[in-house]
Short mmCIF file of C-alpha atoms and ligand atoms in Angstrom, two decimals:
data_model
loop_
_atom_site.label_atom_id
_atom_site.label_comp_id
_atom_site.label_asym_id
_atom_site.label_seq_id
_atom_site.Cartn_x
_atom_site.Cartn_y
_atom_site.Cartn_z
CA MET A 1 96.92 189.61 165.07
CA ASN A 2 97.27 186.59 162.82
CA LYS A 3 93.87 184.99 162.15
CA LYS A 4 95.19 181.72 163.56
CA HIS A 5 95.07 183.32 167.01
CA LEU A 6 91.49 184.47 166.58
CA HIS A 7 89.09 181.60 166.93
CA ILE A 8 85.51 181.83 165.78
CA VAL A 9 83.01 180.14 168.05
CA SER A 10 79.27 179.84 168.42
CA LYS A 11 78.39 179.61 172.06
CA GLY A 12 76.17 176.60 172.57
CA ASP A 13 74.31 178.16 175.47
CA ILE A 14 73.13 181.05 173.27
CA CYS A 15 72.91 179.44 169.80
CA LEU A 16 69.43 178.44 168.60
CA SER A 17 70.81 176.19 165.80
CA CYS A 18 68.81 178.23 163.30
CA GLY A 19 71.24 178.08 160.38
CA ALA A 20 71.04 181.80 159.63
CA CYS A 21 74.81 182.23 159.81
CA VAL A 22 75.35 179.28 157.45
CA GLY A 23 73.54 181.03 154.60
CA ILE A 24 74.78 184.49 155.50
CA CYS A 25 78.50 183.62 155.45
CA PRO A 26 79.84 184.58 152.02
CA LEU A 27 81.99 181.45 151.99
CA ASP A 28 81.25 177.78 152.46
CA THR A 29 82.64 177.99 155.98
CA ILE A 30 79.89 177.32 158.49
CA TYR A 31 77.99 174.07 158.78
CA LEU A 32 74.97 173.25 160.92
CA ASN A 33 75.46 169.68 162.06
CA GLU A 34 71.84 169.22 163.18
CA TRP A 35 72.24 171.15 166.45
CA ARG A 36 75.81 172.21 166.45
CA ILE A 37 77.46 174.97 164.47
CA GLU A 38 80.85 174.09 163.03
CA PHE A 39 83.29 176.55 161.49
CA ASP A 40 86.01 175.80 159.03
CA GLU A 41 88.64 177.96 160.65
CA VAL A 42 91.00 177.50 157.74
CA LYS A 43 88.55 178.99 155.22
CA CYS A 44 87.02 181.62 157.52
CA THR A 45 88.41 185.09 156.80
CA ARG A 46 87.14 186.50 160.13
CA CYS A 47 85.14 189.06 158.11
CA SER A 48 82.66 189.03 161.02
CA ILE A 49 79.52 189.41 158.91
CA CYS A 50 78.03 186.46 160.79
CA VAL A 51 78.85 187.96 164.19
CA ASN A 52 76.30 190.76 163.99
CA ALA A 53 73.94 188.85 161.71
CA CYS A 54 73.33 186.10 164.28
CA PRO A 55 69.93 187.12 165.66
CA VAL A 56 70.90 186.26 169.23
CA GLY A 57 74.59 187.14 169.24
CA ALA A 58 75.97 183.65 169.72
CA ILE A 59 79.03 184.03 167.51
CA SER A 60 82.22 185.63 168.67
CA ILE A 61 85.70 185.98 167.30
CA GLY A 62 88.50 186.12 169.79
CA PRO A 63 91.32 184.23 171.42
CA GLU A 64 89.07 181.78 173.25
CA THR A 65 88.13 178.36 171.87
CA CYS A 66 85.40 176.15 173.25
CA THR A 67 84.70 176.12 176.95
CA HIS A 68 82.22 174.10 178.97
CA SER A 69 79.58 176.77 178.42
CA ASN A 70 79.77 176.39 174.68
CA MET A 71 80.28 172.68 174.30
CA THR A 72 77.59 172.38 171.65
CA GLY A 73 79.08 175.14 169.59
CA THR A 74 82.68 174.19 169.26
CA SER A 75 84.88 175.23 166.41
CA PHE A 76 86.34 172.53 164.23
CA PRO A 77 89.45 173.62 162.38
CA GLY A 78 89.08 172.19 158.89
CA ARG A 79 85.98 170.01 158.90
CA MET B 1 81.43 151.33 155.52
CA ALA B 2 77.84 151.76 154.41
CA SER B 3 77.15 150.80 150.83
CA ASP B 4 76.42 153.27 148.07
CA LEU B 5 72.90 153.97 146.85
CA GLU B 6 71.43 154.78 143.48
CA CYS B 7 68.29 156.59 142.36
CA ASP B 8 66.89 158.56 139.43
CA VAL B 9 66.12 161.73 141.36
CA LEU B 10 67.79 162.67 144.64
CA VAL B 11 66.17 165.47 146.64
CA VAL B 12 68.37 167.03 149.34
CA GLY B 13 66.21 168.53 152.10
CA ALA B 14 62.66 167.62 153.16
CA GLY B 15 61.22 171.11 153.59
CA PRO B 16 58.11 172.09 151.62
CA SER B 17 60.09 172.67 148.39
CA GLY B 18 61.83 169.28 148.62
CA SER B 19 58.69 167.33 149.44
CA VAL B 20 56.64 168.88 146.63
CA THR B 21 59.50 168.20 144.20
CA ALA B 22 59.81 164.60 145.40
CA LYS B 23 56.07 164.05 145.13
CA PHE B 24 55.76 165.26 141.54
CA ALA B 25 58.91 163.44 140.41
CA ALA B 26 57.66 160.17 141.94
CA GLN B 27 54.11 160.63 140.71
CA ASN B 28 55.45 160.99 137.18
CA GLY B 29 57.34 157.73 137.33
CA ALA B 30 60.82 158.56 138.63
CA ASN B 31 62.55 156.53 141.32
CA VAL B 32 63.02 159.20 143.98
CA LEU B 33 65.06 159.40 147.17
CA MET B 34 64.69 162.41 149.51
CA ILE B 35 67.29 162.85 152.26
CA GLU B 36 66.87 165.06 155.34
CA LYS B 37 69.56 165.77 157.87
CA ARG B 38 67.21 166.30 160.78
CA GLN B 39 65.66 163.49 162.77
CA GLU B 40 62.19 164.95 162.41
CA ILE B 41 60.79 166.57 159.29
CA GLY B 42 59.40 170.05 160.02
CA SER B 43 61.00 170.40 163.40
CA PRO B 44 62.31 172.61 164.84
CA VAL B 45 60.08 175.19 163.14
CA ARG B 46 61.80 178.22 161.65
CA CYS B 47 58.86 180.15 160.36
CA GLY B 48 56.22 182.81 161.04
CA GLU B 49 53.71 180.31 159.65
CA GLY B 50 51.67 182.74 157.59
CA ILE B 51 50.63 181.70 154.08
CA SER B 52 48.15 182.94 151.52
CA LYS B 53 45.59 180.55 150.10
CA ALA B 54 45.34 181.14 146.41
CA TRP B 55 48.31 179.01 145.29
CA LEU B 56 47.52 175.82 147.18
CA PRO B 57 45.34 174.07 144.54
CA GLU B 58 47.96 174.76 141.86
CA VAL B 59 50.47 172.55 143.67
CA GLY B 60 47.96 169.94 144.76
CA ILE B 61 47.89 170.79 148.47
CA THR B 62 44.51 170.25 150.11
CA PRO B 63 43.96 172.42 153.20
CA SER B 64 43.68 170.22 156.27
CA PRO B 65 42.69 170.90 159.88
CA ARG B 66 45.82 168.94 160.77
CA TRP B 67 47.95 171.95 159.92
CA ILE B 68 45.64 174.97 159.87
CA ASN B 69 45.58 177.01 163.08
CA VAL B 70 43.61 180.06 162.04
CA GLU B 71 42.03 181.45 158.88
CA VAL B 72 42.68 185.16 158.72
CA GLU B 73 40.51 187.76 157.04
CA GLY B 74 43.21 190.20 156.17
CA ALA B 75 46.31 192.14 157.12
CA ARG B 76 46.97 195.34 159.01
CA ILE B 77 49.99 197.46 158.25
CA PHE B 78 51.09 199.78 161.05
CA SER B 79 53.17 202.90 160.42
CA PRO B 80 55.87 203.99 162.89
CA SER B 81 53.37 206.21 164.71
CA GLU B 82 51.00 203.24 164.52
CA LYS B 83 48.48 204.50 162.07
CA VAL B 84 46.84 201.49 160.55
CA PHE B 85 46.14 200.54 156.98
CA GLU B 86 43.75 197.64 157.05
CA VAL B 87 43.40 195.39 154.05
CA ASN B 88 40.83 192.67 153.99
CA GLU B 89 38.54 190.81 151.68
CA ARG B 90 35.87 190.52 154.31
CA ASP B 91 33.50 192.50 152.13
CA ALA B 92 33.92 189.90 149.45
CA GLY B 93 33.31 187.17 152.01
CA ASN B 94 36.80 185.79 151.54
CA GLU B 95 39.32 184.47 153.99
CA VAL B 96 42.69 185.36 152.57
CA GLY B 97 45.19 183.24 154.36
CA TYR B 98 46.09 180.72 156.98
CA VAL B 99 48.35 180.67 159.95
CA ILE B 100 49.61 177.13 159.90
CA GLU B 101 51.29 174.63 162.18
CA ARG B 102 54.46 174.46 160.15
CA ASP B 103 55.83 171.19 161.52
CA ALA B 104 52.53 169.44 160.75
CA PHE B 105 52.42 171.11 157.30
CA ASP B 106 55.94 169.94 156.40
CA LYS B 107 55.12 166.43 157.58
CA ALA B 108 51.89 166.38 155.56
CA LEU B 109 53.84 167.28 152.41
CA ALA B 110 56.46 164.61 153.16
CA ILE B 111 53.67 162.08 153.66
CA ASP B 112 52.30 163.04 150.21
CA ALA B 113 55.76 162.50 148.75
CA GLY B 114 56.12 159.14 150.49
CA ASN B 115 52.66 158.07 149.36
CA ALA B 116 53.54 158.99 145.78
CA GLY B 117 56.43 156.54 146.03
CA ALA B 118 59.45 158.62 147.11
CA GLU B 119 61.88 156.97 149.53
CA ILE B 120 62.80 159.13 152.52
CA MET B 121 65.94 158.88 154.66
CA LEU B 122 66.24 160.84 157.91
CA LYS B 123 69.38 161.91 159.74
CA THR B 124 71.14 161.80 156.41
CA HIS B 125 73.36 164.77 155.59
CA ALA B 126 74.67 165.66 152.19
CA VAL B 127 78.28 166.67 152.78
CA ASN B 128 79.37 167.29 149.20
CA VAL B 129 78.25 166.79 145.62
CA LEU B 130 79.63 164.07 143.37
CA LYS B 131 80.91 165.21 140.00
CA GLU B 132 81.26 162.89 137.02
CA ASN B 133 82.34 164.05 133.58
CA GLY B 134 81.56 167.64 134.46
CA ARG B 135 78.05 166.98 135.72
CA ILE B 136 76.56 166.64 139.19
CA ALA B 137 75.95 162.95 139.73
CA GLY B 138 74.61 162.78 143.29
CA VAL B 139 76.02 163.53 146.71
CA LYS B 140 78.38 162.21 149.29
CA ALA B 141 76.20 161.62 152.33
CA LYS B 142 76.62 160.79 155.97
CA GLN B 143 74.23 158.85 158.21
CA TYR B 144 74.91 157.60 161.71
CA GLY B 145 78.57 158.44 161.31
CA GLN B 146 78.93 156.44 158.08
CA GLU B 147 79.85 158.06 154.80
CA PHE B 148 78.56 156.76 151.49
CA ASN B 149 77.77 157.98 147.99
CA ILE B 150 74.29 158.42 146.57
CA HIS B 151 74.46 158.29 142.77
CA ALA B 152 71.62 160.11 141.05
CA LYS B 153 70.72 160.99 137.50
CA ILE B 154 69.34 164.29 138.75
CA THR B 155 70.13 165.97 142.07
CA ILE B 156 67.77 168.58 143.49
CA GLY B 157 69.09 171.09 146.03
CA ALA B 158 66.14 171.84 148.33
CA ASP B 159 68.32 172.48 151.36
CA GLY B 160 66.83 175.79 152.38
CA PHE B 161 68.40 179.12 153.27
CA GLU B 162 71.53 177.43 154.59
CA SER B 163 71.95 175.71 151.22
CA GLN B 164 75.39 174.41 150.44
CA VAL B 165 74.45 172.10 147.59
CA GLY B 166 74.23 175.07 145.22
CA ARG B 167 77.57 176.40 146.40
CA TRP B 168 79.27 173.04 145.99
CA ALA B 169 77.93 172.86 142.45
CA GLY B 170 79.17 176.38 141.70
CA LEU B 171 75.76 177.96 141.20
CA PRO B 172 75.47 181.69 141.94
CA THR B 173 73.49 181.58 145.19
CA ASN B 174 75.59 183.99 147.25
CA LEU B 175 73.71 186.97 148.62
CA GLN B 176 74.65 190.54 149.38
CA VAL B 177 74.15 191.60 153.00
CA LYS B 178 71.45 194.03 151.90
CA ASP B 179 69.54 191.13 150.35
CA MET B 180 69.11 189.17 153.57
CA ASP B 181 67.05 189.58 156.72
CA SER B 182 68.03 188.09 160.04
CA CYS B 183 64.96 186.98 162.00
CA LEU B 184 63.86 186.11 165.50
CA GLN B 185 60.42 185.12 166.73
CA TYR B 186 58.72 184.20 169.97
CA ARG B 187 55.54 182.21 170.19
CA MET B 188 53.66 184.06 172.91
CA THR B 189 50.57 183.25 174.89
CA ASN B 190 48.29 185.47 176.94
CA ILE B 191 48.59 188.41 174.55
CA ASP B 192 46.02 190.83 173.16
CA SER B 193 46.02 190.53 169.41
CA ASP B 194 43.20 190.68 166.90
CA GLU B 195 42.94 187.13 165.65
CA ARG B 196 41.29 188.13 162.39
CA TYR B 197 44.47 189.74 161.10
CA CYS B 198 48.13 189.25 160.42
CA ASP B 199 49.80 192.44 161.64
CA PHE B 200 52.92 194.12 160.24
CA TYR B 201 54.79 197.01 161.91
CA LEU B 202 57.11 199.01 159.65
CA GLY B 203 59.87 201.55 160.24
CA GLU B 204 62.82 201.98 162.55
CA CYS B 205 61.44 199.37 164.96
CA ALA B 206 62.76 196.85 162.42
CA PRO B 207 65.28 198.52 160.06
CA GLY B 208 64.87 197.20 156.52
CA GLY B 209 62.29 194.64 157.65
CA TYR B 210 59.24 194.52 159.90
CA VAL B 211 57.76 193.20 163.11
CA TRP B 212 55.01 190.61 162.54
CA ILE B 213 52.20 189.21 164.63
CA PHE B 214 50.57 186.12 163.19
CA PRO B 215 47.69 184.84 165.35
CA LYS B 216 47.47 181.18 166.28
CA GLY B 217 44.17 181.37 168.14
CA ASP B 218 43.31 181.47 171.87
CA HIS B 219 45.55 184.48 172.64
CA LEU B 220 48.54 182.70 171.15
CA ALA B 221 50.57 184.27 168.35
CA ASN B 222 53.91 184.31 166.59
CA VAL B 223 55.57 187.63 167.38
CA GLY B 224 58.66 188.08 165.26
CA ILE B 225 61.09 190.47 163.62
CA GLY B 226 63.18 190.56 160.47
CA VAL B 227 66.02 193.05 160.14
CA GLN B 228 68.08 193.71 157.01
CA VAL B 229 71.54 192.30 157.67
CA SER B 230 73.26 195.41 156.23
CA LYS B 231 71.47 197.54 158.82
CA ILE B 232 72.54 195.53 161.86
CA LYS B 233 75.17 197.45 163.76
CA SER B 234 75.92 195.33 166.81
CA GLN B 235 75.87 191.84 168.21
CA ALA B 236 72.43 190.45 169.18
CA GLU B 237 70.74 193.60 167.89
CA VAL B 238 67.90 191.62 166.28
CA LYS B 239 66.89 190.18 169.62
CA ALA B 240 67.29 193.56 171.33
CA LEU B 241 64.99 195.20 168.79
CA LEU B 242 62.28 192.56 169.18
CA ASP B 243 62.49 192.70 172.97
CA LYS B 244 62.24 196.48 172.83
CA TRP B 245 59.20 196.34 170.58
CA ILE B 246 57.47 193.91 172.91
CA ASP B 247 58.30 196.04 175.98
CA ARG B 248 56.73 199.07 174.36
CA HIS B 249 53.44 197.25 173.71
CA PRO B 250 51.64 196.39 176.95
CA GLY B 251 49.29 193.95 175.20
CA TYR B 252 52.36 191.90 174.29
CA ALA B 253 54.67 192.73 177.20
CA LYS B 254 52.31 190.85 179.51
CA GLY B 255 52.58 187.75 177.32
CA LYS B 256 54.55 184.62 178.09
CA LYS B 257 57.03 183.16 175.66
CA ILE B 258 56.68 179.47 174.98
CA ASP B 259 58.97 179.09 172.01
CA MET B 260 61.82 180.92 170.34
CA VAL B 261 62.91 180.49 166.74
CA ALA B 262 65.43 182.25 164.58
CA GLY B 263 66.60 182.11 161.01
CA ALA B 264 67.30 184.17 157.96
CA VAL B 265 65.52 184.88 154.72
CA SER B 266 66.76 186.18 151.39
CA ILE B 267 65.19 189.39 150.10
CA SER B 268 67.01 189.25 146.82
CA PRO B 269 66.27 189.48 143.10
CA PRO B 270 65.84 186.13 141.31
CA ILE B 271 69.17 184.30 140.96
CA LYS B 272 70.73 184.12 137.54
CA GLN B 273 70.89 180.36 137.23
CA ALA B 274 69.19 177.56 139.13
CA VAL B 275 70.21 174.59 136.98
CA THR B 276 73.39 172.98 135.85
CA ASP B 277 74.21 169.62 134.31
CA GLY B 278 72.47 167.02 136.45
CA MET B 279 71.14 169.45 139.01
CA MET B 280 68.36 171.89 139.90
CA LEU B 281 67.83 174.16 142.92
CA VAL B 282 64.39 174.89 144.41
CA GLY B 283 62.93 177.08 147.14
CA ASP B 284 65.10 178.98 149.59
CA ALA B 285 68.15 177.19 148.19
CA ALA B 286 67.41 179.05 144.95
CA ARG B 287 66.66 182.30 146.81
CA MET B 288 63.02 182.32 145.72
CA ILE B 289 61.65 184.10 148.80
CA ASP B 290 59.41 187.10 148.16
CA PRO B 291 61.62 190.12 148.98
CA ILE B 292 58.74 192.19 150.35
CA THR B 293 56.94 189.67 152.56
CA GLY B 294 59.88 187.38 153.35
CA GLY B 295 57.53 184.46 152.69
CA GLY B 296 59.01 181.57 150.77
CA ILE B 297 56.73 178.57 151.21
CA ALA B 298 54.48 179.35 148.24
CA ASN B 299 57.26 180.04 145.72
CA GLY B 300 59.21 177.01 146.90
CA CYS B 301 56.22 174.70 146.35
CA ILE B 302 55.30 176.29 143.01
CA ALA B 303 58.86 175.81 141.75
CA GLY B 304 59.01 172.33 143.32
CA LYS B 305 56.11 171.10 141.22
CA VAL B 306 57.81 172.26 138.02
CA ALA B 307 61.14 170.76 139.11
CA GLY B 308 59.58 167.40 139.95
CA GLU B 309 57.73 167.17 136.65
CA VAL B 310 60.75 168.19 134.57
CA ALA B 311 63.02 165.78 136.48
CA ALA B 312 60.70 162.85 135.78
CA LYS B 313 60.51 163.68 132.06
CA ALA B 314 64.27 164.10 131.79
CA VAL B 315 64.78 160.70 133.45
CA LYS B 316 62.40 159.06 130.97
CA GLU B 317 64.31 160.60 128.10
CA GLY B 318 67.70 159.72 129.61
CA ASN B 319 68.88 163.31 129.21
CA TYR B 320 70.08 165.10 132.38
CA SER B 321 72.00 167.89 130.70
CA LYS B 322 71.63 171.50 131.64
CA ASP B 323 69.95 172.08 128.27
CA ARG B 324 67.26 169.55 129.10
CA LEU B 325 66.78 170.93 132.61
CA MET B 326 66.37 174.45 131.23
CA GLU B 327 62.67 173.59 130.95
CA TYR B 328 62.59 173.96 134.74
CA GLU B 329 64.54 177.23 134.62
CA ARG B 330 62.01 178.65 132.17
CA GLY B 331 59.10 177.17 134.09
CA TRP B 332 59.90 178.65 137.49
CA ARG B 333 60.84 181.97 135.97
CA ALA B 334 57.50 182.18 134.16
CA LYS B 335 55.70 181.75 137.46
CA ILE B 336 57.92 183.66 139.89
CA GLU B 337 60.55 185.84 138.30
CA GLU B 338 58.70 189.01 137.36
CA LYS B 339 56.93 189.29 140.71
CA GLN B 340 60.09 188.58 142.67
CA TYR B 341 62.03 191.18 140.68
CA ARG B 342 59.30 193.81 141.06
CA ASN B 343 59.02 193.18 144.79
CA TRP B 344 62.81 193.36 145.12
CA LEU B 345 62.78 196.79 143.44
CA ALA B 346 59.97 197.86 145.80
CA LYS B 347 61.97 196.55 148.76
CA GLU B 348 65.05 198.47 147.61
CA LYS B 349 62.92 201.63 147.81
CA LEU B 350 61.11 200.74 150.99
CA VAL B 351 64.30 200.23 153.02
CA THR B 352 65.35 203.80 152.30
CA LEU B 353 62.19 205.44 153.64
CA PRO B 354 62.40 207.31 156.92
CA ASP B 355 59.67 206.92 159.52
CA GLU B 356 57.97 210.21 158.54
CA VAL B 357 57.44 208.95 155.01
CA PHE B 358 56.01 205.63 156.22
CA ASP B 359 53.63 207.62 158.41
CA LYS B 360 52.57 209.81 155.50
CA VAL B 361 52.05 206.88 153.15
CA ILE B 362 50.09 204.73 155.58
CA ASP B 363 48.04 207.75 156.60
CA SER B 364 47.06 208.42 153.01
CA LEU B 365 46.07 204.78 152.46
CA GLN B 366 43.67 204.60 155.36
CA GLY B 367 40.14 203.87 154.28
CA GLN B 368 41.30 202.63 150.84
CA SER B 369 40.31 199.17 149.83
CA VAL B 370 41.85 196.52 147.62
CA GLU B 371 39.90 193.91 145.77
CA LYS B 372 42.42 191.16 146.29
CA LEU B 373 44.93 191.24 149.13
CA ASN B 374 48.38 191.00 147.67
CA VAL B 375 51.55 193.05 147.47
CA LEU B 376 50.84 194.17 143.92
CA ASN B 377 47.52 195.74 144.81
CA ILE B 378 49.00 197.55 147.79
CA LEU B 379 51.85 198.87 145.64
CA LYS B 380 49.34 200.05 143.06
CA LEU B 381 47.54 202.01 145.73
CA VAL B 382 50.82 203.58 146.83
CA LYS B 383 51.53 204.48 143.20
CA GLU B 384 48.19 206.26 142.95
CA LYS B 385 48.84 208.35 146.05
CA HIS B 386 52.62 208.74 145.92
CA PRO B 387 53.91 208.19 142.37
CA GLU B 388 57.32 209.54 143.42
CA LEU B 389 57.85 206.49 145.63
CA THR B 390 57.18 203.95 142.92
CA LYS B 391 58.88 205.52 139.93
CA GLU B 392 61.80 203.03 139.98
CA PHE B 393 59.40 200.15 139.39
CA ALA B 394 56.28 201.84 137.99
CA ASP B 395 56.60 199.80 134.78
CA PHE B 396 55.85 196.65 136.75
CA LEU B 397 52.67 197.96 138.34
C1 FAD C 1 61.85 183.39 161.21
C2 FAD C 1 61.28 183.06 159.85
C3 FAD C 1 59.95 183.31 159.60
C4 FAD C 1 59.40 182.96 158.36
N1 FAD C 1 58.07 183.16 158.17
C5 FAD C 1 57.50 182.78 157.00
C6 FAD C 1 56.10 182.90 156.80
O1 FAD C 1 55.36 183.35 157.70
N2 FAD C 1 55.55 182.51 155.62
C7 FAD C 1 56.34 181.97 154.60
O2 FAD C 1 55.81 181.64 153.53
N3 FAD C 1 57.67 181.84 154.77
C8 FAD C 1 58.27 182.22 155.93
N4 FAD C 1 59.62 182.07 156.11
C9 FAD C 1 60.40 181.47 155.02
C10 FAD C 1 60.14 179.97 154.97
O3 FAD C 1 60.42 179.39 156.21
C11 FAD C 1 60.97 179.32 153.87
O4 FAD C 1 60.78 180.03 152.68
C12 FAD C 1 60.60 177.87 153.66
O5 FAD C 1 60.92 177.09 154.78
C13 FAD C 1 61.35 177.34 152.44
O6 FAD C 1 61.16 175.98 152.27
P1 FAD C 1 62.33 175.09 151.66
O7 FAD C 1 61.76 173.74 151.52
O8 FAD C 1 62.90 175.74 150.47
O9 FAD C 1 63.50 175.09 152.77
P2 FAD C 1 63.45 174.62 154.29
O10 FAD C 1 62.10 174.62 154.82
O11 FAD C 1 64.50 175.40 154.99
O12 FAD C 1 63.93 173.09 154.20
C14 FAD C 1 65.25 172.75 153.93
C15 FAD C 1 65.50 171.37 154.55
O13 FAD C 1 66.76 170.89 154.09
C16 FAD C 1 67.43 170.28 155.18
N5 FAD C 1 68.86 170.31 154.88
C17 FAD C 1 69.67 171.40 154.83
N6 FAD C 1 70.92 171.07 154.50
C18 FAD C 1 70.92 169.70 154.32
C19 FAD C 1 71.94 168.77 153.98
N7 FAD C 1 73.18 169.15 153.74
N8 FAD C 1 71.58 167.45 153.87
C20 FAD C 1 70.30 167.06 154.13
N9 FAD C 1 69.30 167.92 154.47
C21 FAD C 1 69.60 169.22 154.55
C22 FAD C 1 67.04 171.12 156.37
O14 FAD C 1 67.21 170.41 157.57
C23 FAD C 1 65.59 171.42 156.07
O15 FAD C 1 64.72 170.46 156.58
C24 FAD C 1 60.21 182.41 157.34
C25 FAD C 1 61.57 182.18 157.60
C26 FAD C 1 62.11 182.50 158.84
C27 FAD C 1 63.55 182.23 159.09
S1 SF4 C 2 75.23 180.95 165.69
FE1 SF4 C 2 73.45 182.34 165.62
S2 SF4 C 2 72.91 182.40 163.44
FE2 SF4 C 2 74.22 180.62 163.70
S3 SF4 C 2 72.82 178.89 164.10
FE3 SF4 C 2 73.40 179.71 166.12
S4 SF4 C 2 71.79 181.20 166.59
FE4 SF4 C 2 71.62 180.79 164.41
S1 SF4 C 3 83.62 185.59 159.96
FE1 SF4 C 3 83.01 185.83 157.80
S2 SF4 C 3 84.04 184.11 156.76
FE2 SF4 C 3 84.11 183.64 158.94
S3 SF4 C 3 82.30 182.38 159.29
FE3 SF4 C 3 81.69 184.51 159.72
S4 SF4 C 3 80.83 185.28 157.81
FE4 SF4 C 3 81.99 183.40 157.34
#
């Protein structure tokens, strides 16, 4: 599937806003905006390193974008 | 539109490394601005809160009951079958380390920086670096939704593990997945731990890392885990491993969690370059964490002092070139590099050892004593008993 159809999201009800993923991502793609994780979906290669590395499993890559349960962890295409 | 600001030295990030840098730059005469994206310095805490004592005087930090929870006598290292190697300096009458209240500690260092004359701005994010004639000349910042430029003669990236300042400036701060640990910790009350010790559990319970218990007094402790990112095989595995470890230990399973923190640490060799024209990186942003212990507060503060002093001198001389700032590069390397490299080599070996070998090693160390509790002395003991395990880095021991 084209990466455009695979969104990367951090679910706000799981995310601890710890910033681990920001430093782990090999690109300058994730940003911790105080409490909220933002992804640059244009830069993100969907390599999924951050998905397993997140200590609590908040990040997922799939067709879904933000829902009410992950309002604080939305994905922002092209910050 | 908010108006632009100007300063001699701009410090991005008010963690321990940033505050110590800001303090020494201000104390030596520079006009310093430190920006912090959070609303509260030191909070939320992302730390096990264990530090050793020996380095504090060197960076001008006076121990204070405001941020000391417990003074510990030593450390206990548990093998996979839970044989214990106990290291302490009790016989010498020494206390070797503190478990601290990290938010109070970070605030105390920021207060020192402020008292030395540094300006501090909260809720102020750096969102990019400014480049002028090929040098870093400050940052583009955002506060309360307003964007503005902060022009600086020297910019210091002290923005922690999640550092982007170094990336924006093109410095080589990227890490391999084997050189990072992903961490999770609960603060737990009502547990049975020995409050004289910091405890470390090695082996498959925490692949490529360890489980730690750092006592905070009154049956309260930080119970955490670090796992090498390259060894994580599934989503949320770090949490699953910590939960499993707690479940298997009745003295902890009965505890109550009152706090949960996560984060990541680098367990890497020293980076190749921490300065460029107009800019220096300190602390976690420069990947200065000790690759064996995962502790980074000490190295960040030690480097911060050098960075602050060099920045102030460079400002006085009006020379912010990379060549001038190389004094910092040489300074931090003289204090940190060899030890970090040696401990990285030791870590590279340690992460390959199966549980049986850990058991054998810890077993053979029981009853041994070290004069001073530090990684080097423990590695020397291992070398004595198991030279085959230390041959890759024997020259450093
Ligand atoms: C779970 C865990 C346990 C740990 N346990 C220990 C331990 O027991 N002992 C020990 O010595 N070390 C420990 N460490 C490591 C230790 O926390 C770090 O080494 C230490 O915090 C480094 O200090 P620093 O000042 O370099 O960075 P930080 O303390 O991370 O400070 C960086 C600051 O920069 C701010 N910032 C980031 N980006 C921006 C931006 N763009 N604009 C403005 N501000 C920004 C952040 O908000 C933060 O306040 C642990 C780490 C983790 C994750
Ligand atoms: S998504 Fe995971 S790694 Fe990233 S900040 Fe949230 S909890 Fe931390
Ligand atoms: S999937 Fe890869 S590129 Fe995308 S944010 Fe995660 S680590 Fe970065």
